[in-house]
Amino acid sequence: MKVTDYESIVGKDVVYELGLISKKLKNKKVQCINSTKQGGGVAEILSRVIPLLNDLGVTTTWDVIEAEPEFYNITKAFHNALHGSSVTITQSMFDKFIAIGEGIKKRTNIYGDIVFIHDPQPIMLIDKKSKNKWIWRCHVDVSSPNMEVWEFLKRFIDRYDISVFSSPNFARQLEIPQFLVTPSIDPFSEKNRELTQEEIDGVLEKYEIAKDKPIITQVSRFDYLKDPVGVIEAYRLVKKYVDCQLILAGNRAADDPEMDLVLADIREKKGNDPDIHVLLIEPEKNDLDINAIQRASNVVIQKSIREGFAITVTEALWKEKPVVASAVGGIPQQIRHRHSGLLCHTVGGAALMIRELLNNPEYAKRLGRNGKEHIRRNFLSTRHLRDYLLLFLAIDKTEDIIYL
Amino acid sequence: MSRWTQKAKNPFHFNTSVALKELTGKKARNLRELVGIIKEVPGSVIYYHTHGFLQRQHSFSPDPPNAFANWVSQTLGEYKLGEELAAIDICEFSTIRELRGKIVQVIENHLFESKESLRYAPPGREFEFIKAHSFVFPTGFTAHNLKEFEMILEKVTIYSIYFHIFEARLRLEKGVNDFSFWMGTSAKAQEVAKKIAALDPYTFNMESLRRKIIDIIRKWCNESN
């Protein structure tokens, strides 16, 4: 993709401004370092943003650290601990992280004027800091971390020049500035691109979903924190008045032992109701199928009990769907109640709002239209790109107003 | 000579401003904490949650340009105070210091008069204080007359319009918006200057504000033909 491809979506003016900002970084070399080229959200963001940065004339490279499998088992445990999961962390894990980290340092060549480190795996590379500038980008929800792991990592983080987090509630006590770069979606990706009616119908047929009743959908992992049982209860309250169907769609996360328990609860609650469709989507078909299901829906719901940013809400809003979502995590940043969607707090409230939308299609349409505009301005790849450019410029400036 | 093409004494250079957000790590759970932190944070934090709120929400129809009002109503359920905060006419203040003082006064009056116990935000829904770093840079567009001005106004981002109407006026402590200043002092278009200055910017979203300004210029220039 080229940056100019985005002009048709965000406007020539926005792309022109990206060009103006990037000119100020002409002589800088940005070196991004993470732990994998494929799989996971970080690799997805980098593979999208790095070509665009180069297209704008900002020389940006991408290096991946190399380590033995044991290292990744340890960092996976750290990752879960940072998320607040109860995992056993031992002193030997910290010792091995340091020992293997020494090897990573020896094998990794540092050449960037700006070194952009993603997540904890390459964090020890900060030992190689010289006169260049270093950024630590945290993609993990660290709002309630295992403090032992956090304190261990903090020793390294505090030696970076700046840090970057995805949500305001991830901010922690650090010696260095903490910037906010919220997630974004790519309007040209398989999950968000425009689809033809044939493509949408094809996916509905595959899952044997008829279009004879309005569709309410929640897309999420099968996780208690997404409250799928609450969603079924809300649907049942709606169904008393409006004959509708419910889709609960998600994919199978390889490392989620809780999922089978959640699915069992959902199936029990579903009973024999043929209008509830529980779709376990194959990972390789995930993007297209989710895109089609979201586009086929009359109302999208996200009744989470706890959330990070809730990128599924961003995706639904971008598709101009009326959304009913819990006022938790990053959702209120995306939805302004009664302007770009509806914020709920309870099962009963969610049901009432879904009925309101199904019975007032013009109102639902207006919310969807506003929601799409809000996403266009604030949560597309071009904004992510702009934030990164500004971050590279902000690294050695502390003023509130910076004249370029 | 047409009003469209009459050369201005000085050209108008269009700048723009985009913001990068810095987390302060400060959070308020209730009104006492909110007002305490509002008193101590830098002006760029107050700016982010008032005028910056408008910039982020600009695609919506008119609404209070104020994140404090929004949180007080939506999260704490203090609707009366939320309405009082929303009713603060931000345009009336030419400095962040005065605006901060007004917000503090409204919240403290409420706390003084209220007989209710403090309401707490649920965990995860605290008010998170964020600071804006504004990057100001020239767009490369320069207008020497009203025709050029109108054409450029069609091309620049809403951030540029935002910069000249709001940011230059309040955060940089100028008394008047840049467009009106140039119209009045350089382009000999006092009437246009007055009309733009009299627009209530909070009753428009940014795109309709752009259209309204263009309409004012067109109407005045075409009157002379």
XYZ file of C-alpha atoms in Angstrom:
629
model
C 0.000 0.000 0.000
C 1.043 3.574 -0.570
C 0.084 6.457 1.684
C -1.731 8.131 -1.191
C -4.051 5.096 -1.391
C -5.597 6.389 1.844
C -6.558 9.728 0.272
C -9.854 8.267 -0.917
C -10.756 7.448 2.681
C -9.298 10.162 4.917
C -8.945 12.961 2.368
C -6.018 14.493 0.487
C -5.568 17.099 3.210
C -4.745 14.505 5.885
C -2.253 12.663 3.671
C -0.665 15.992 2.657
C -0.101 16.821 6.339
C 1.557 13.438 6.908
C 3.965 14.396 4.127
C 4.728 17.724 5.821
C 5.462 16.091 9.187
C 7.591 13.327 7.703
C 9.851 15.871 5.970
C 11.124 16.831 9.425
C 12.423 13.276 9.869
C 14.178 12.996 6.525
C 17.652 12.306 7.887
C 16.623 9.988 10.701
C 16.829 6.222 10.565
C 14.200 4.422 12.645
C 14.964 0.860 13.717
C 11.988 -1.166 14.962
C 12.730 -4.305 16.963
C 10.306 -6.947 18.193
C 10.210 -10.720 18.650
C 8.349 -11.981 15.575
C 7.665 -11.064 11.950
C 4.449 -13.038 11.795
C 1.476 -13.656 14.042
C 0.096 -11.401 16.722
C -1.050 -7.827 16.797
C 2.403 -6.230 17.034
C 3.679 -7.857 13.829
C 0.410 -6.909 12.122
C 0.795 -3.233 13.079
C 4.481 -3.125 12.086
C 3.896 -4.818 8.737
C 1.259 -2.193 8.002
C 3.003 0.931 9.334
C 6.643 0.363 8.277
C 6.003 0.366 4.492
C 3.943 3.544 4.913
C 6.733 5.260 6.899
C 9.215 4.384 4.140
C 6.752 5.569 1.520
C 6.693 8.907 3.352
C 10.489 9.076 3.138
C 11.241 8.105 6.752
C 13.832 5.334 6.546
C 12.464 2.608 8.793
C 13.758 -0.914 9.200
C 12.476 -3.893 11.132
C 14.665 -6.368 13.005
C 13.549 -9.422 14.927
C 15.460 -10.814 17.891
C 16.514 -14.448 17.906
C 16.370 -16.621 21.009
C 15.867 -20.220 22.051
C 12.274 -21.506 22.657
C 12.763 -21.451 26.434
C 13.040 -17.652 26.304
C 9.620 -17.362 24.695
C 8.054 -19.636 27.319
C 9.362 -17.227 29.944
C 8.189 -14.108 28.104
C 4.765 -15.720 27.551
C 4.516 -16.222 31.314
C 5.611 -12.582 31.817
C 2.991 -11.475 29.315
C 0.219 -13.320 31.164
C 1.484 -11.992 34.501
C 1.436 -8.418 33.159
C -2.179 -9.005 32.129
C -2.897 -9.858 35.750
C -3.365 -13.625 35.241
C -2.247 -15.834 38.108
C 0.869 -17.555 36.802
C 3.858 -18.833 38.741
C 6.926 -16.662 38.255
C 10.201 -17.916 39.726
C 13.603 -16.333 40.329
C 15.055 -18.820 37.866
C 12.814 -17.330 35.135
C 14.224 -13.850 35.804
C 17.772 -15.265 35.799
C 17.223 -17.064 32.499
C 15.627 -13.943 30.956
C 18.804 -12.030 31.826
C 21.142 -14.805 30.652
C 19.364 -15.274 27.307
C 18.989 -11.488 26.998
C 22.781 -11.176 27.083
C 22.963 -13.439 24.027
C 20.264 -11.399 22.248
C 22.307 -8.250 22.886
C 25.392 -9.799 21.309
C 23.502 -10.956 18.226
C 21.512 -7.756 17.595
C 23.072 -4.956 15.627
C 21.887 -1.490 16.652
C 22.189 1.189 13.969
C 19.064 3.389 14.239
C 19.037 7.046 15.237
C 15.745 6.128 16.874
C 15.434 2.599 18.255
C 11.806 1.567 18.657
C 11.523 -1.482 20.924
C 8.195 -3.327 21.088
C 7.100 -5.238 24.191
C 9.207 -6.921 26.876
C 11.120 -9.539 24.840
C 13.837 -7.196 23.421
C 13.752 -4.837 26.416
C 17.341 -5.580 27.554
C 18.730 -4.118 24.336
C 18.598 -0.776 26.164
C 22.029 -1.772 27.537
C 23.340 -0.911 24.051
C 22.049 2.686 24.231
C 24.562 5.264 23.101
C 23.769 8.731 21.779
C 20.713 7.528 19.880
C 17.128 7.784 21.173
C 15.168 4.843 22.502
C 11.408 4.265 22.718
C 9.732 1.401 24.554
C 6.318 0.541 23.154
C 4.079 -1.476 25.444
C 1.289 -3.324 23.637
C 0.243 -5.208 26.767
C -2.592 -4.288 29.152
C -0.602 -3.402 32.270
C -3.478 -1.825 34.201
C -3.211 -4.427 36.994
C 0.043 -6.307 36.478
C 1.879 -8.849 38.594
C 4.080 -6.345 40.435
C 7.095 -8.633 40.643
C 7.294 -8.866 36.857
C 6.486 -5.181 36.394
C 9.215 -4.075 38.836
C 11.719 -6.362 37.103
C 10.940 -4.804 33.706
C 10.731 -1.283 35.100
C 14.489 -1.321 35.780
C 14.970 -1.429 32.007
C 11.995 0.770 31.008
C 13.197 3.699 33.117
C 16.406 3.864 31.052
C 14.522 4.497 27.783
C 13.903 8.060 26.615
C 10.148 7.682 26.342
C 7.476 4.998 26.585
C 4.224 4.460 24.711
C 0.999 2.845 25.912
C -2.285 2.004 24.180
C -4.759 3.186 26.786
C -4.867 5.876 29.492
C -5.588 3.299 32.179
C -2.326 1.484 31.387
C -0.312 4.460 32.673
C 1.984 3.603 35.584
C 4.546 5.350 37.755
C 7.646 5.699 35.559
C 10.688 7.950 35.513
C 10.210 8.661 31.803
C 7.378 10.325 29.825
C 4.490 8.066 28.852
C 2.753 8.792 25.574
C -0.614 7.530 24.428
C -1.030 5.963 21.010
C -4.396 4.263 20.740
C -4.908 1.264 18.447
C -6.213 1.677 14.931
C -7.729 -0.372 12.141
C -6.679 -0.529 8.511
C -9.628 0.194 6.211
C -7.982 -1.885 3.463
C -7.398 -4.997 5.580
C -9.393 -8.166 4.986
C -11.308 -7.556 8.210
C -12.370 -4.048 7.305
C -12.403 -3.651 3.529
C -15.681 -3.096 1.709
C -17.382 -6.365 0.757
C -19.795 -7.130 -2.045
C -23.282 -8.365 -1.153
C -22.307 -11.713 -2.710
C -19.340 -12.039 -0.346
C -21.539 -11.224 2.673
C -24.261 -13.638 1.559
C -21.666 -16.333 0.931
C -20.464 -16.173 4.530
C -24.035 -16.199 5.906
C -24.844 -19.253 3.792
C -21.715 -21.008 5.016
C -22.897 -20.653 8.610
C -26.543 -21.352 7.667
C -27.815 -17.987 8.803
C -30.985 -16.809 7.078
C -31.614 -13.119 6.504
C -35.295 -13.350 7.459
C -34.867 -11.817 10.942
C -32.800 -8.902 12.228
C -29.332 -9.975 13.358
C -27.746 -8.959 16.670
C -24.034 -9.844 16.861
C -21.270 -9.939 19.414
C -17.776 -10.677 18.095
C -15.310 -11.609 20.824
C -13.168 -14.301 22.335
C -15.231 -16.802 24.298
C -14.291 -15.365 27.638
C -16.357 -14.620 30.787
C -15.116 -11.022 30.687
C -17.042 -10.572 27.414
C -20.238 -11.695 29.216
C -21.668 -13.945 26.456
C -24.292 -15.314 28.836
C -25.430 -11.749 29.568
C -25.696 -11.184 25.824
C -28.032 -14.183 25.490
C -30.136 -12.862 28.371
C -30.373 -9.462 26.660
C -31.334 -11.119 23.363
C -34.135 -13.041 25.120
C -35.531 -9.792 26.520
C -35.440 -8.251 23.036
C -37.068 -11.306 21.461
C -40.196 -10.820 23.581
C -40.936 -7.813 21.377
C -38.874 -8.196 18.186
C -38.369 -11.537 16.432
C -34.617 -11.536 15.930
C -31.537 -13.761 15.887
C -28.256 -13.639 17.763
C -24.743 -14.416 16.548
C -21.922 -14.986 19.016
C -18.779 -15.203 16.894
C -15.189 -15.762 17.920
C -12.165 -17.808 17.088
C -10.305 -20.460 18.987
C -7.365 -19.046 20.919
C -4.701 -21.763 21.186
C -3.654 -20.862 24.692
C -7.029 -20.282 26.317
C -7.936 -23.126 28.702
C -11.042 -21.255 29.915
C -12.723 -21.197 26.525
C -14.266 -24.674 26.716
C -15.928 -23.820 30.031
C -17.346 -20.623 28.586
C -18.615 -22.412 25.489
C -20.295 -25.050 27.667
C -22.108 -22.303 29.609
C -23.165 -20.608 26.378
C -24.541 -23.860 24.950
C -26.471 -24.559 28.115
C -27.985 -21.097 28.067
C -28.762 -21.375 24.344
C -30.722 -24.624 24.818
C -32.656 -25.509 21.661
C -33.076 -21.976 20.385
C -32.377 -22.156 16.617
C -32.025 -18.374 16.422
C -28.854 -18.325 18.494
C -25.781 -19.026 16.356
C -22.535 -19.753 18.175
C -19.787 -19.536 15.552
C -16.323 -20.857 16.245
C -14.464 -19.378 13.303
C -11.328 -20.978 11.913
C -8.379 -18.597 12.364
C -7.478 -18.626 8.662
C -11.034 -17.587 7.679
C -11.442 -15.250 10.614
C -10.945 -11.874 8.944
C -13.260 -12.227 5.975
C -15.947 -14.052 7.947
C -15.970 -11.531 10.795
C -16.093 -8.681 8.305
C -19.124 -10.225 6.572
C -20.929 -11.042 9.817
C -20.439 -7.509 11.149
C -21.702 -6.052 7.880
C -24.748 -8.356 7.863
C -25.745 -7.330 11.404
C -28.514 -4.905 12.290
C -27.056 -4.189 15.714
C -23.611 -4.993 17.080
C -23.256 -5.507 20.814
C -20.145 -5.571 23.009
C -21.357 -6.288 26.507
C -17.925 -6.711 28.073
C -17.369 -6.623 31.823
C -13.762 -5.509 31.327
C -12.019 -4.310 28.180
C -8.709 -3.072 26.882
C -9.482 -0.901 23.889
C -12.176 -3.111 22.261
C -11.049 -3.084 18.635
C -14.204 -5.027 17.663
C -16.183 -1.886 18.512
C -13.915 0.146 16.203
C -14.502 -2.386 13.422
C -18.285 -2.305 13.833
C -18.427 1.496 13.964
C -16.276 1.704 10.822
C -18.913 -0.463 9.102
C -21.528 2.136 10.074
C -23.259 -0.246 12.460
C -25.287 0.933 15.439
C -23.426 -0.394 18.478
C -24.610 -1.092 22.027
C -21.566 -1.500 24.270
C -20.635 -1.463 27.946
C -19.095 1.755 29.223
C -15.790 0.088 30.155
C -12.120 0.332 29.094
C -11.551 2.107 25.790
C -15.202 1.928 24.702
C -16.261 5.414 25.927
C -13.368 6.850 23.859
C -15.040 5.391 20.806
C -18.715 5.828 21.607
C -20.319 8.985 22.777
C -23.666 7.953 24.217
C -26.542 8.728 21.857
C -24.205 10.341 19.304
C -22.122 7.510 17.919
C -23.671 4.530 19.665
C -25.250 3.551 22.959
C -23.450 2.833 26.215
C -25.005 0.312 28.565
C -24.335 -0.912 32.094
C -26.735 -3.840 32.584
C -28.391 -6.690 30.713
C -31.772 -4.937 30.920
C -30.299 -1.676 29.669
C -28.601 -3.402 26.753
C -31.873 -5.114 25.787
C -33.821 -1.867 25.911
C -31.246 -0.126 23.709
C -31.204 -2.956 21.159
C -35.014 -2.754 20.926
C -34.791 0.991 20.503
C -32.377 0.553 17.581
C -34.302 -2.255 15.902
C -37.533 -0.280 16.126
C -36.010 2.995 14.936
C -33.894 2.228 11.883
C -33.414 5.911 11.008
C -32.009 6.643 14.460
C -29.807 3.545 14.235
C -28.541 4.731 10.862
C -27.671 8.164 12.239
C -25.666 6.666 15.108
C -23.852 4.398 12.657
C -23.023 7.324 10.386
C -21.627 9.395 13.273
C -19.689 6.394 14.541
C -18.007 5.876 11.194
C -16.948 9.535 11.039
C -15.484 9.365 14.531
C -13.422 6.306 13.547
C -12.348 7.941 10.280
C -10.921 10.914 12.178
C -9.436 9.141 15.163
C -8.863 5.415 14.783
C -7.585 4.583 11.278
C -4.021 3.644 10.288
C -3.257 7.170 9.087
C -3.753 8.528 12.607
C -1.522 5.792 13.964
C 1.094 6.779 11.422
C 0.804 10.434 12.400
C 1.192 9.593 16.095
C 4.353 7.606 15.374
C 5.819 10.451 13.324
C 5.054 12.909 16.138
C 6.513 10.511 18.674
C 9.809 10.403 16.761
C 9.812 14.184 16.758
C 8.796 14.493 20.418
C 11.563 12.274 21.696
C 13.951 15.073 22.555
C 11.460 17.881 23.058
C 9.633 18.608 26.271
C 7.697 21.769 25.398
C 3.897 21.836 25.303
C 3.957 23.681 21.985
C 6.560 22.485 19.508
C 7.217 24.568 16.396
C 8.476 22.487 13.474
C -11.051 46.096 -8.272
C -13.034 43.090 -7.096
C -13.111 42.316 -3.393
C -12.009 38.823 -4.367
C -8.697 39.874 -5.864
C -7.775 42.979 -3.896
C -4.238 42.393 -2.632
C -3.864 42.206 1.151
C -1.258 44.325 2.928
C 0.346 41.172 4.332
C -0.166 37.606 3.133
C -1.888 35.043 5.342
C 0.249 31.990 6.061
C -1.792 28.919 6.930
C -0.322 26.896 9.762
C -1.623 23.744 11.306
C -1.343 22.015 14.635
C -1.567 18.361 15.527
C -1.391 16.915 19.009
C 0.408 14.008 20.592
C -1.034 12.803 23.876
C 1.046 12.292 26.984
C -0.278 10.343 29.946
C 0.172 12.160 33.238
C -0.635 9.100 35.348
C -3.021 11.253 37.420
C -6.530 9.898 37.944
C -9.572 11.191 39.806
C -12.173 8.931 41.344
C -14.476 11.601 42.751
C -15.154 15.343 42.583
C -12.684 16.286 45.325
C -9.872 14.484 43.559
C -10.984 15.952 40.232
C -10.882 19.548 41.412
C -7.614 18.990 43.295
C -5.865 17.701 40.193
C -7.420 20.352 37.918
C -5.783 22.972 40.166
C -2.289 21.494 39.883
C -1.896 20.181 36.317
C -0.222 22.202 33.537
C -2.414 24.327 31.250
C -1.874 21.874 28.389
C -3.865 19.292 30.375
C -6.822 21.661 30.833
C -6.567 22.517 27.159
C -6.688 18.845 26.150
C -9.851 18.168 28.137
C -11.699 21.284 27.009
C -10.793 22.523 23.537
C -9.049 19.284 22.621
C -12.243 17.410 23.476
C -14.053 19.473 20.888
C -11.385 18.721 18.286
C -11.689 14.974 18.831
C -15.476 15.042 18.835
C -15.805 17.582 16.054
C -17.676 15.279 13.712
C -20.666 15.336 16.005
C -23.376 17.871 16.166
C -23.094 20.597 18.816
C -22.333 19.291 22.254
C -20.482 20.523 25.343
C -16.803 20.796 24.397
C -15.690 19.682 27.784
C -14.545 16.251 29.008
C -15.074 17.203 32.667
C -18.797 17.783 32.103
C -19.050 14.543 30.233
C -17.395 12.485 32.982
C -19.279 14.182 35.817
C -22.619 13.403 34.132
C -21.955 10.071 32.473
C -19.745 8.425 35.090
C -20.618 10.045 38.423
C -24.261 10.648 37.503
C -24.013 14.242 38.822
C -26.239 15.650 36.104
C -26.822 19.105 37.590
C -23.102 19.782 37.999
C -22.458 18.209 34.585
C -24.856 20.678 33.051
C -23.243 23.589 34.894
C -19.804 22.566 33.630
C -21.127 22.078 30.114
C -22.647 25.545 30.221
C -19.284 27.228 30.777
C -18.771 29.373 27.717
C -15.225 28.451 26.835
C -15.073 31.154 24.163
C -15.459 33.758 26.862
C -12.000 33.012 28.270
C -8.899 34.314 26.602
C -6.495 32.389 28.832
C -6.329 28.832 30.141
C -5.720 30.261 33.605
C -9.126 31.971 33.628
C -10.842 28.915 32.177
C -9.281 26.683 34.832
C -10.413 29.129 37.530
C -13.987 28.992 36.310
C -14.077 25.180 36.211
C -12.642 25.012 39.736
C -15.162 27.573 40.998
C -18.145 25.662 39.570
C -17.020 22.344 41.080
C -16.111 23.855 44.461
C -19.450 25.683 44.711
C -21.209 22.406 44.046
C -19.147 20.609 46.705
C -19.863 23.397 49.204
C -23.611 23.328 48.602
C -24.045 19.600 48.179
C -25.380 17.660 51.138
C -24.793 14.305 49.491
C -21.789 12.108 50.165
C -19.137 11.910 47.462
C -19.883 9.634 44.530
C -17.075 7.391 43.307
C -16.370 6.280 39.743
C -16.344 2.505 39.356
C -12.850 0.986 38.976
C -11.563 1.501 35.444
C -13.740 4.558 34.852
C -11.682 7.138 36.733
C -11.012 10.476 35.041
C -7.606 10.081 33.383
C -5.666 13.324 32.985
C -3.920 13.655 29.636
C -1.602 16.353 28.364
C -1.472 17.604 24.779
C 1.819 18.347 23.031
C 0.939 20.561 20.084
C 3.131 20.433 16.990
C 2.703 23.621 15.001
C 3.975 23.810 11.438
C 3.346 25.738 8.224
C 1.135 24.066 5.631
C 2.986 25.813 2.816
C -0.243 27.558 1.716
C -0.245 31.363 1.600
C -3.118 33.662 0.635
C -2.523 37.125 -0.847
C -6.190 37.929 -1.382
C -9.625 36.617 -0.460
C -9.906 34.419 -3.536
C -6.743 32.579 -2.592
C -7.857 32.501 1.044
C -11.174 30.891 0.137
C -9.482 28.316 -2.137
C -6.960 27.344 0.522
C -9.668 27.096 3.158
C -11.225 24.332 1.035
C -7.912 22.439 0.975
C -6.462 22.555 4.490
C -7.282 20.031 7.193
C -9.745 20.781 9.931
C -6.679 20.877 12.225
C -5.491 23.989 10.431
C -8.878 25.665 10.885
C -8.869 24.531 14.487
C -5.429 26.057 14.985
C -6.382 29.459 13.587
C -9.798 29.674 15.242
C -9.166 28.114 18.655
C -5.582 27.339 19.459
C -4.025 30.619 18.386
C -6.765 32.527 20.170
C -6.802 30.809 23.527
C -3.757 28.700 24.159
C -1.370 31.225 22.682
C -3.372 33.950 24.468
C -4.349 36.018 21.442
C -7.576 37.951 21.944
C -9.050 37.266 18.528
C -8.967 34.425 16.039
C -6.305 34.615 13.305
C -8.742 34.752 10.400
C -10.598 37.776 11.788
C -7.317 39.487 12.665
C -6.008 39.158 9.106
C -9.331 40.074 7.496
C -9.564 43.213 9.637
C -5.965 44.410 9.517
C -4.621 43.219 6.160
C -7.400 42.256 3.787
C -9.584 45.344 4.346
C -12.563 43.126 5.049
C -13.699 44.362 8.454
C -17.232 43.149 7.923
C -16.032 39.611 7.224
C -13.701 39.853 10.220
C -16.580 40.825 12.490
C -18.859 38.087 11.186
C -16.222 35.398 11.650
C -15.422 36.682 15.139
C -19.123 36.622 16.005
C -19.602 32.981 14.973
C -20.341 30.757 17.898
C -17.807 28.052 17.080
C -19.321 25.575 19.495
C -22.614 25.464 17.676
C -20.905 24.070 14.572
C -18.851 21.013 13.967
C -15.523 21.711 12.260
C -16.620 20.895 8.716
C -19.698 23.084 8.965
C -17.573 25.835 10.509
C -15.346 25.662 7.422
C -18.428 25.940 5.176
C -19.848 28.827 7.189
C -16.620 30.848 6.941
C -16.440 30.213 3.194
C -20.082 31.307 2.844
C -19.408 34.568 4.707
C -16.441 35.364 2.440
C -18.355 34.484 -0.735
C -21.372 36.525 0.232
C -19.344 39.634 1.025
C -17.127 39.399 -2.067
C -20.041 38.757 -4.409
C -21.991 41.753 -3.022
C -19.485 44.042 -4.717
C -19.916 42.480 -8.188
